[in-house]
Structures are given as structure tokens and as C-alpha cells.
């Protein structure tokens, strides 16, 4: 049958040009869950973006959330790299920058390793637009709130990315 995705939402607070509520999907069979709501936490793009090994900006990942790009190694490997750098969670954006509708199911690799921090999948278009905005503003990170309870927000007030169909 059809599998209904469980969605998790986060809102970019800064920079203002991408102040939208984004949709992500949690990893299917690894990673932790959000037991805490973070009203203002940094979303730090990993350097290098694929986060398959040592990070050049690992010090900025500590106690924050990392934005990582798909590719190069397994979803679990990326999550473990961010966890080892002290990240609270990882958001893995698809490396297909034109992907604005297809959510990839992130599953455990065959290594029998585990990860404790939450891992989320983000559409490629959303990840690209967030990174592009940070580059245009010369910012090292975005400020986000995560998770956001969208059931308490009237539909007409939901600031959704204009490039995404809900």
C-alpha cells in the first residue's frame, strides 16, 4: 500500500528572505527524535557539504543543527559525522537541486552502526534555496525554530516557500 510520510516542520527565522516553514521527513529506521523544541538554533551548512568525514567547520556544528547535502556516503554515515561533532540534529538535503516534491526514505545502511541524533530529509530545492540565501548574505548559518507545530497556525498565515507545492 501507499506509505504516508510523517512530516516534521521547521521555520527559518533569519535570513528574512527565506523566512518560511519547511517540510522534512525523519529517517525511517535510525536516529533520535526531537524531545526538545528549539526556538532559535543555528542551522549550519556543513563544510564540506556532503559531511562524509572530518568537517572544516565542525566547531560551529557543536550544539547546533547541521545542513548536509546528500551523496558521497550513507545517510547514517552523515548523521554519525554530525553527531561526533556535537550536533543536535542533521537535516540532509537532496543533491538534486530541482527536486521540489519527492521525499527520499532514509534507511539504515548495512554497517550495524547507530545514531542518536534526529536525522531529517529535506527537498533539494529547499536545501539549495537556504544555502543560496546564506551565500548571498555572507552568513555562516541560518537561525531556525524546530520542530514547528503547524496545526496551531491558520492556513492563511502559513509562510510556505513559494517554489513548493503543499
XYZ file of N, CA and C in Angstrom:
498
model
N 0.819 -1.197 0.000
C 0.000 0.000 0.000
C 0.856 1.250 0.000
N 0.211 2.368 -0.078
C 0.916 3.645 -0.044
C 1.374 3.940 1.367
N 2.586 4.417 1.478
C 3.116 4.778 2.789
C 2.931 6.279 2.969
N 2.275 6.642 4.053
C 2.079 8.053 4.357
C 3.287 8.532 5.145
N 3.941 9.557 4.626
C 5.109 10.088 5.320
C 4.701 10.824 6.584
N 5.534 10.698 7.582
C 5.402 11.521 8.773
C 6.240 12.768 8.486
N 5.641 13.925 8.636
C 6.365 15.156 8.348
C 6.762 15.870 9.625
N 7.867 16.578 9.551
C 8.315 17.437 10.637
C 8.587 18.795 10.003
N 8.235 19.853 10.692
C 8.344 21.193 10.122
C 9.339 22.038 10.906
N 10.037 22.916 10.182
C 10.891 23.896 10.845
C 10.735 25.225 10.130
N 10.991 26.301 10.858
C 10.864 27.632 10.282
C 12.198 28.350 10.311
N 12.576 28.914 9.171
C 13.756 29.768 9.121
C 13.329 31.141 9.635
N 14.025 31.646 10.634
C 13.742 32.971 11.200
C 14.630 34.033 10.562
N 15.853 33.625 10.209
C 16.806 34.547 9.602
C 17.738 33.728 8.723
N 18.077 34.195 7.521
C 17.761 35.492 6.927
C 16.291 35.605 6.495
N 15.815 36.842 6.470
C 14.406 37.123 6.240
C 13.878 36.738 4.875
N 14.747 36.687 3.860
C 14.248 36.372 2.520
C 13.849 34.905 2.364
N 14.202 34.063 3.324
C 13.756 32.663 3.305
C 13.023 32.334 4.601
N 12.322 33.308 5.150
C 11.575 33.118 6.393
C 10.302 32.325 6.100
N 10.494 31.045 5.851
C 9.397 30.150 5.508
C 9.360 28.960 6.449
N 8.238 28.246 6.410
C 8.120 26.970 7.118
C 8.431 25.871 6.102
N 9.434 25.055 6.417
C 9.877 23.981 5.538
C 9.416 22.636 6.076
N 9.222 21.694 5.170
C 8.778 20.346 5.499
C 9.946 19.386 5.337
N 10.120 18.507 6.323
C 11.160 17.485 6.261
C 10.556 16.163 6.725
N 11.237 15.064 6.386
C 10.783 13.747 6.829
C 11.882 13.092 7.659
N 11.522 12.501 8.799
C 12.524 11.821 9.639
C 13.041 10.542 8.981
N 14.267 10.174 9.340
C 14.836 8.909 8.880
C 13.911 7.771 9.308
N 13.845 6.750 8.485
C 12.906 5.663 8.737
C 13.312 4.776 9.913
N 14.588 4.362 9.967
C 14.945 3.337 10.957
C 16.268 3.609 11.680
N 16.635 4.882 11.796
C 17.788 5.238 12.621
C 17.617 6.671 13.097
N 18.428 7.032 14.080
C 18.392 8.404 14.590
C 17.390 8.593 15.703
N 17.563 9.715 16.394
C 16.702 10.039 17.523
C 15.478 10.827 17.097
N 14.735 11.292 18.098
C 13.556 12.131 17.867
C 13.747 13.454 18.595
N 12.997 14.439 18.174
C 13.067 15.744 18.838
C 12.273 15.686 20.135
N 12.983 15.678 21.269
C 12.342 15.734 22.584
C 12.276 17.167 23.083
N 12.956 18.052 22.391
C 13.048 19.460 22.766
C 12.651 20.300 21.574
N 11.984 21.424 21.841
C 11.711 22.391 20.778
C 12.770 23.481 20.898
N 13.413 23.753 19.794
C 14.433 24.797 19.767
C 13.823 26.032 19.113
N 13.638 27.097 19.890
C 13.019 28.312 19.367
C 13.968 29.097 18.479
N 15.249 29.085 18.809
C 16.264 29.753 17.992
C 17.546 28.946 18.087
N 17.839 28.233 17.018
C 19.050 27.431 16.968
C 19.674 27.636 15.593
N 20.982 27.517 15.517
C 21.674 27.716 14.239
C 21.520 26.490 13.346
N 21.238 26.737 12.072
C 21.274 25.712 11.036
C 22.545 25.987 10.249
N 23.564 25.144 10.463
C 24.912 25.388 9.940
C 25.191 24.477 8.751
N 25.401 25.048 7.550
C 25.781 24.197 6.416
C 27.145 23.552 6.673
N 27.207 22.243 6.510
C 28.462 21.518 6.739
C 29.478 21.875 5.659
N 30.747 21.874 6.054
C 31.855 22.110 5.126
C 32.869 20.987 5.334
N 33.013 20.053 4.364
C 32.367 20.003 3.055
C 30.885 19.617 3.160
N 30.089 20.007 2.142
C 28.634 19.848 2.214
C 28.142 18.415 2.414
N 28.873 17.418 1.889
C 28.404 16.033 1.999
C 28.668 15.414 3.368
N 29.546 16.019 4.171
C 29.812 15.572 5.551
C 30.078 14.069 5.657
N 30.986 13.579 4.813
C 31.329 12.149 4.851
C 32.601 11.880 5.659
N 33.200 12.909 6.221
C 34.424 12.747 7.002
C 34.614 13.945 7.909
N 35.870 14.276 8.165
C 36.172 15.407 9.041
C 35.610 16.706 8.448
N 35.040 17.552 9.311
C 34.460 18.814 8.869
C 35.418 19.967 9.120
N 35.469 20.898 8.167
C 36.289 22.096 8.348
C 35.658 23.075 9.329
N 34.325 22.996 9.477
C 33.628 23.918 10.377
C 32.936 23.172 11.520
N 33.517 22.041 11.912
C 32.930 21.220 12.971
C 32.686 21.965 14.264
N 33.534 22.942 14.591
C 33.368 23.701 15.832
C 32.043 24.465 15.833
N 31.553 24.851 14.661
C 30.291 25.589 14.576
C 29.068 24.679 14.617
N 29.288 23.375 14.430
C 28.204 22.387 14.454
C 27.833 22.041 15.904
N 28.800 22.150 16.813
C 28.589 21.791 18.225
C 27.340 22.472 18.778
N 26.412 21.670 19.332
C 25.165 22.143 19.944
C 24.221 22.845 18.976
N 24.427 22.660 17.678
C 23.567 23.268 16.669
C 23.024 22.164 15.760
N 22.349 22.563 14.689
C 21.820 21.622 13.714
C 22.586 21.817 12.412
N 22.991 20.721 11.787
C 23.780 20.798 10.558
C 22.891 20.610 9.338
N 23.203 21.375 8.293
C 22.581 21.206 6.986
C 23.610 20.514 6.100
N 23.267 19.314 5.638
C 24.194 18.460 4.906
C 23.582 18.153 3.543
N 24.435 17.864 2.569
C 23.962 17.519 1.239
C 24.062 16.012 1.013
N 23.063 15.456 0.350
C 23.027 14.033 0.021
C 24.172 13.685 -0.935
N 24.690 12.465 -0.817
C 25.702 11.964 -1.736
C 27.013 11.676 -1.052
N 27.815 10.790 -1.647
C 29.164 10.505 -1.169
C 29.269 9.414 -0.137
N 28.270 9.271 0.722
C 28.257 8.227 1.747
C 26.810 8.051 2.205
N 26.586 7.095 3.087
C 25.214 6.787 3.512
C 24.636 7.896 4.403
N 23.305 7.920 4.483
C 22.619 8.868 5.369
C 23.071 8.661 6.807
N 23.239 7.400 7.204
C 23.678 7.096 8.563
C 25.095 7.612 8.807
N 25.993 7.442 7.834
C 27.367 7.942 7.995
C 27.373 9.452 8.216
N 26.581 10.184 7.446
C 26.488 11.639 7.599
C 25.986 12.004 8.995
N 24.953 11.286 9.434
C 24.367 11.550 10.751
C 25.398 11.314 11.847
N 26.176 10.247 11.719
C 27.209 9.952 12.717
C 28.309 11.009 12.726
N 28.700 11.525 11.555
C 29.717 12.589 11.498
C 29.214 13.820 12.262
N 27.971 14.186 12.033
C 27.415 15.362 12.725
C 27.302 15.086 14.222
N 26.884 13.896 14.585
C 26.793 13.523 15.999
C 28.172 13.594 16.662
N 29.195 13.096 15.982
C 30.558 13.116 16.531
C 31.084 14.538 16.703
N 30.548 15.478 15.925
C 30.936 16.889 16.057
C 30.040 17.634 17.050
N 29.183 16.902 17.758
C 28.355 17.507 18.801
C 27.075 18.143 18.307
N 26.679 17.853 17.056
C 25.434 18.417 16.534
C 24.223 17.834 17.229
N 23.181 18.634 17.349
C 21.942 18.168 17.988
C 21.035 17.420 17.026
N 21.189 17.705 15.724
C 20.393 17.042 14.686
C 21.054 17.321 13.352
N 20.616 16.590 12.319
C 21.111 16.822 10.962
C 19.919 16.880 10.019
N 19.974 17.836 9.102
C 18.994 17.935 8.027
C 19.762 17.667 6.734
N 19.403 16.578 6.063
C 20.096 16.170 4.840
C 19.242 16.562 3.642
N 19.750 17.505 2.852
C 19.026 17.971 1.677
C 19.401 17.131 0.465
N 18.420 16.850 -0.368
C 18.675 16.118 -1.599
C 19.674 16.897 -2.445
N 20.545 16.169 -3.168
C 21.527 16.827 -4.025
C 20.957 17.118 -5.417
N 19.701 16.765 -5.640
C 19.003 17.150 -6.877
C 18.332 18.491 -6.591
N 18.989 19.578 -7.008
C 18.533 20.919 -6.645
C 17.157 21.265 -7.193
N 16.718 20.542 -8.231
C 15.401 20.819 -8.787
C 14.302 19.971 -8.143
N 14.644 19.108 -7.174
C 13.654 18.266 -6.516
C 12.819 19.114 -5.569
N 11.543 19.320 -5.927
C 10.668 20.100 -5.059
C 9.451 19.300 -4.601
N 9.492 17.958 -4.777
C 8.310 17.190 -4.386
C 8.567 15.752 -3.944
N 9.749 15.172 -4.222
C 9.978 13.753 -3.947
C 10.835 13.564 -2.696
N 10.229 12.979 -1.652
C 10.958 12.706 -0.409
C 11.604 11.330 -0.477
N 12.896 11.274 -0.221
C 13.631 10.021 -0.201
C 13.521 9.419 1.195
N 13.293 8.112 1.252
C 13.209 7.433 2.539
C 14.624 7.099 3.003
N 15.059 7.735 4.069
C 16.407 7.488 4.585
C 16.370 6.242 5.464
N 17.156 5.233 5.080
C 17.177 3.970 5.818
C 18.583 3.648 6.297
N 18.629 2.769 7.258
C 19.871 2.258 7.849
C 20.769 1.682 6.754
N 22.083 1.848 6.884
C 22.973 1.165 5.941
C 23.275 -0.231 6.490
N 24.142 -0.976 5.864
C 24.389 -2.365 6.280
C 25.491 -2.481 7.336
N 25.901 -1.369 7.940
C 27.056 -1.384 8.839
C 26.731 -1.782 10.278
N 25.463 -1.847 10.639
C 25.034 -2.154 12.005
C 25.396 -1.057 13.006
N 25.765 0.110 12.506
C 26.025 1.242 13.405
C 24.696 1.901 13.750
N 24.722 2.789 14.731
C 23.518 3.525 15.111
C 23.850 5.010 15.210
N 22.822 5.804 15.338
C 22.977 7.237 15.581
C 21.882 7.650 16.548
N 22.190 8.596 17.419
C 21.241 9.011 18.449
C 20.539 10.318 18.139
N 21.113 11.137 17.257
C 20.517 12.436 16.981
C 19.471 12.312 15.865
N 18.470 13.194 15.861
C 17.478 13.155 14.784
C 18.119 13.440 13.427
N 17.645 12.730 12.401
C 18.085 12.935 11.023
C 16.840 13.172 10.176
N 16.843 14.271 9.420
C 15.695 14.641 8.600
C 16.112 14.758 7.145
N 15.179 14.458 6.236
C 15.411 14.623 4.809
C 14.671 15.872 4.341
N 15.371 16.707 3.567
C 14.818 17.955 3.050
C 14.865 17.924 1.527
N 13.836 18.454 0.889
C 13.816 18.521 -0.568
C 15.012 19.308 -1.082
N 15.534 18.878 -2.233
C 16.713 19.520 -2.804
C 16.529 20.999 -3.085
N 15.372 21.382 -3.594
C 15.122 22.797 -3.887
C 15.189 23.632 -2.607
N 14.615 23.108 -1.519
C 14.627 23.835 -0.246
C 16.046 24.006 0.278
N 16.824 22.920 0.267
C 18.209 22.999 0.733
C 19.026 23.973 -0.092
N 18.834 23.927 -1.404
C 19.548 24.824 -2.311
C 19.188 26.286 -2.012
N 17.922 26.577 -1.833
C 17.484 27.959 -1.590
C 18.013 28.477 -0.248
N 18.070 27.620 0.758
C 18.615 28.034 2.055
C 20.104 28.346 1.908
N 20.860 27.430 1.295
C 22.303 27.671 1.116
C 22.569 28.906 0.260
N 21.792 29.080 -0.811
C 21.975 30.225 -1.701
C 21.737 31.539 -0.951
N 20.716 31.586 -0.125
C 20.429 32.796 0.648
C 21.576 33.108 1.612
N 22.092 32.081 2.289
C 23.207 32.297 3.221
C 24.424 32.832 2.471
N 24.706 32.271 1.296
C 25.846 32.743 0.493
C 25.641 34.195 0.058
N 24.436 34.525 -0.389
C 24.157 35.889 -0.851
C 24.320 36.908 0.266
N 23.972 36.507 1.491
C 24.074 37.409 2.640
C 25.426 37.306 3.353
N 26.275 36.381 2.913
C 27.564 36.193 3.560
C 27.438 35.690 4.990
N 26.423 34.866 5.240
C 26.159 34.366 6.596
C 26.669 32.939 6.767
N 27.208 32.619 7.949
C 27.698 31.259 8.187
C 26.588 30.272 8.557
N 25.394 30.769 8.917
C 24.287 29.896 9.313
C 22.984 30.661 9.253
N 21.885 29.893 9.264
C 20.536 30.438 9.398
C 20.113 30.238 10.848
N 19.108 30.964 11.268
C 18.511 30.750 12.591
C 17.125 30.164 12.350
N 16.870 29.022 13.004
C 15.607 28.314 12.794
C 14.918 27.993 14.114
N 13.637 27.665 14.015
C 12.859 27.051 15.094
C 12.476 25.667 14.607
N 12.664 24.671 15.477
C 12.369 23.287 15.098
C 12.029 22.482 16.337
N 11.078 21.584 16.327
C 10.034 21.445 15.315
C 8.961 22.519 15.499
N 8.203 22.788 14.449
C 7.115 23.754 14.486
C 5.805 22.983 14.386
N 4.870 23.291 15.270
C 3.557 22.662 15.246
C 2.665 23.444 14.283
N 2.513 22.945 13.072
C 1.752 23.677 12.059
C 0.244 23.577 12.266
N -0.207 22.645 13.113
C -1.653 22.530 13.331
C -2.200 23.736 14.076
N -1.331 24.488 14.756
C -1.794 25.661 15.502
C -1.725 26.944 14.678
N -1.265 26.840 13.410
C -1.110 28.021 12.559
C -2.228 28.026 11.523
N -3.029 29.112 11.478
C -4.071 29.173 10.438
C -3.434 29.077 9.045
N -4.090 28.365 8.142
C -3.558 28.115 6.801
C -3.145 29.407 6.104
N -3.935 30.457 6.248
C -3.623 31.709 5.555
C -2.398 32.415 6.128
N -1.937 31.989 7.308
C -0.742 32.582 7.907
C 0.517 31.747 7.684
N 0.344 30.553 7.124
C 1.498 29.673 6.921
C 2.378 30.239 5.815
N 3.579 30.608 6.173
C 4.524 31.118 5.187
C 5.280 29.933 4.599
N 4.803 29.454 3.469
C 5.412 28.315 2.798
C 6.325 28.826 1.681
N 7.386 28.092 1.378
C 8.243 28.523 0.260
C 7.403 28.628 -1.013
N 7.547 29.722 -1.746
C 6.733 29.912 -2.954
C 7.032 28.897 -4.048
N 8.169 28.211 -3.972
C 8.526 27.230 -5.005
C 8.036 25.838 -4.683
N 7.385 25.633 -3.523
C 6.966 24.307 -3.091
C 5.442 24.190 -3.116
N 4.948 23.066 -3.632
C 3.515 22.787 -3.608
C 3.220 21.935 -2.376
N 2.211 22.322 -1.612
C 1.843 21.573 -0.396
C 0.642 20.717 -0.667
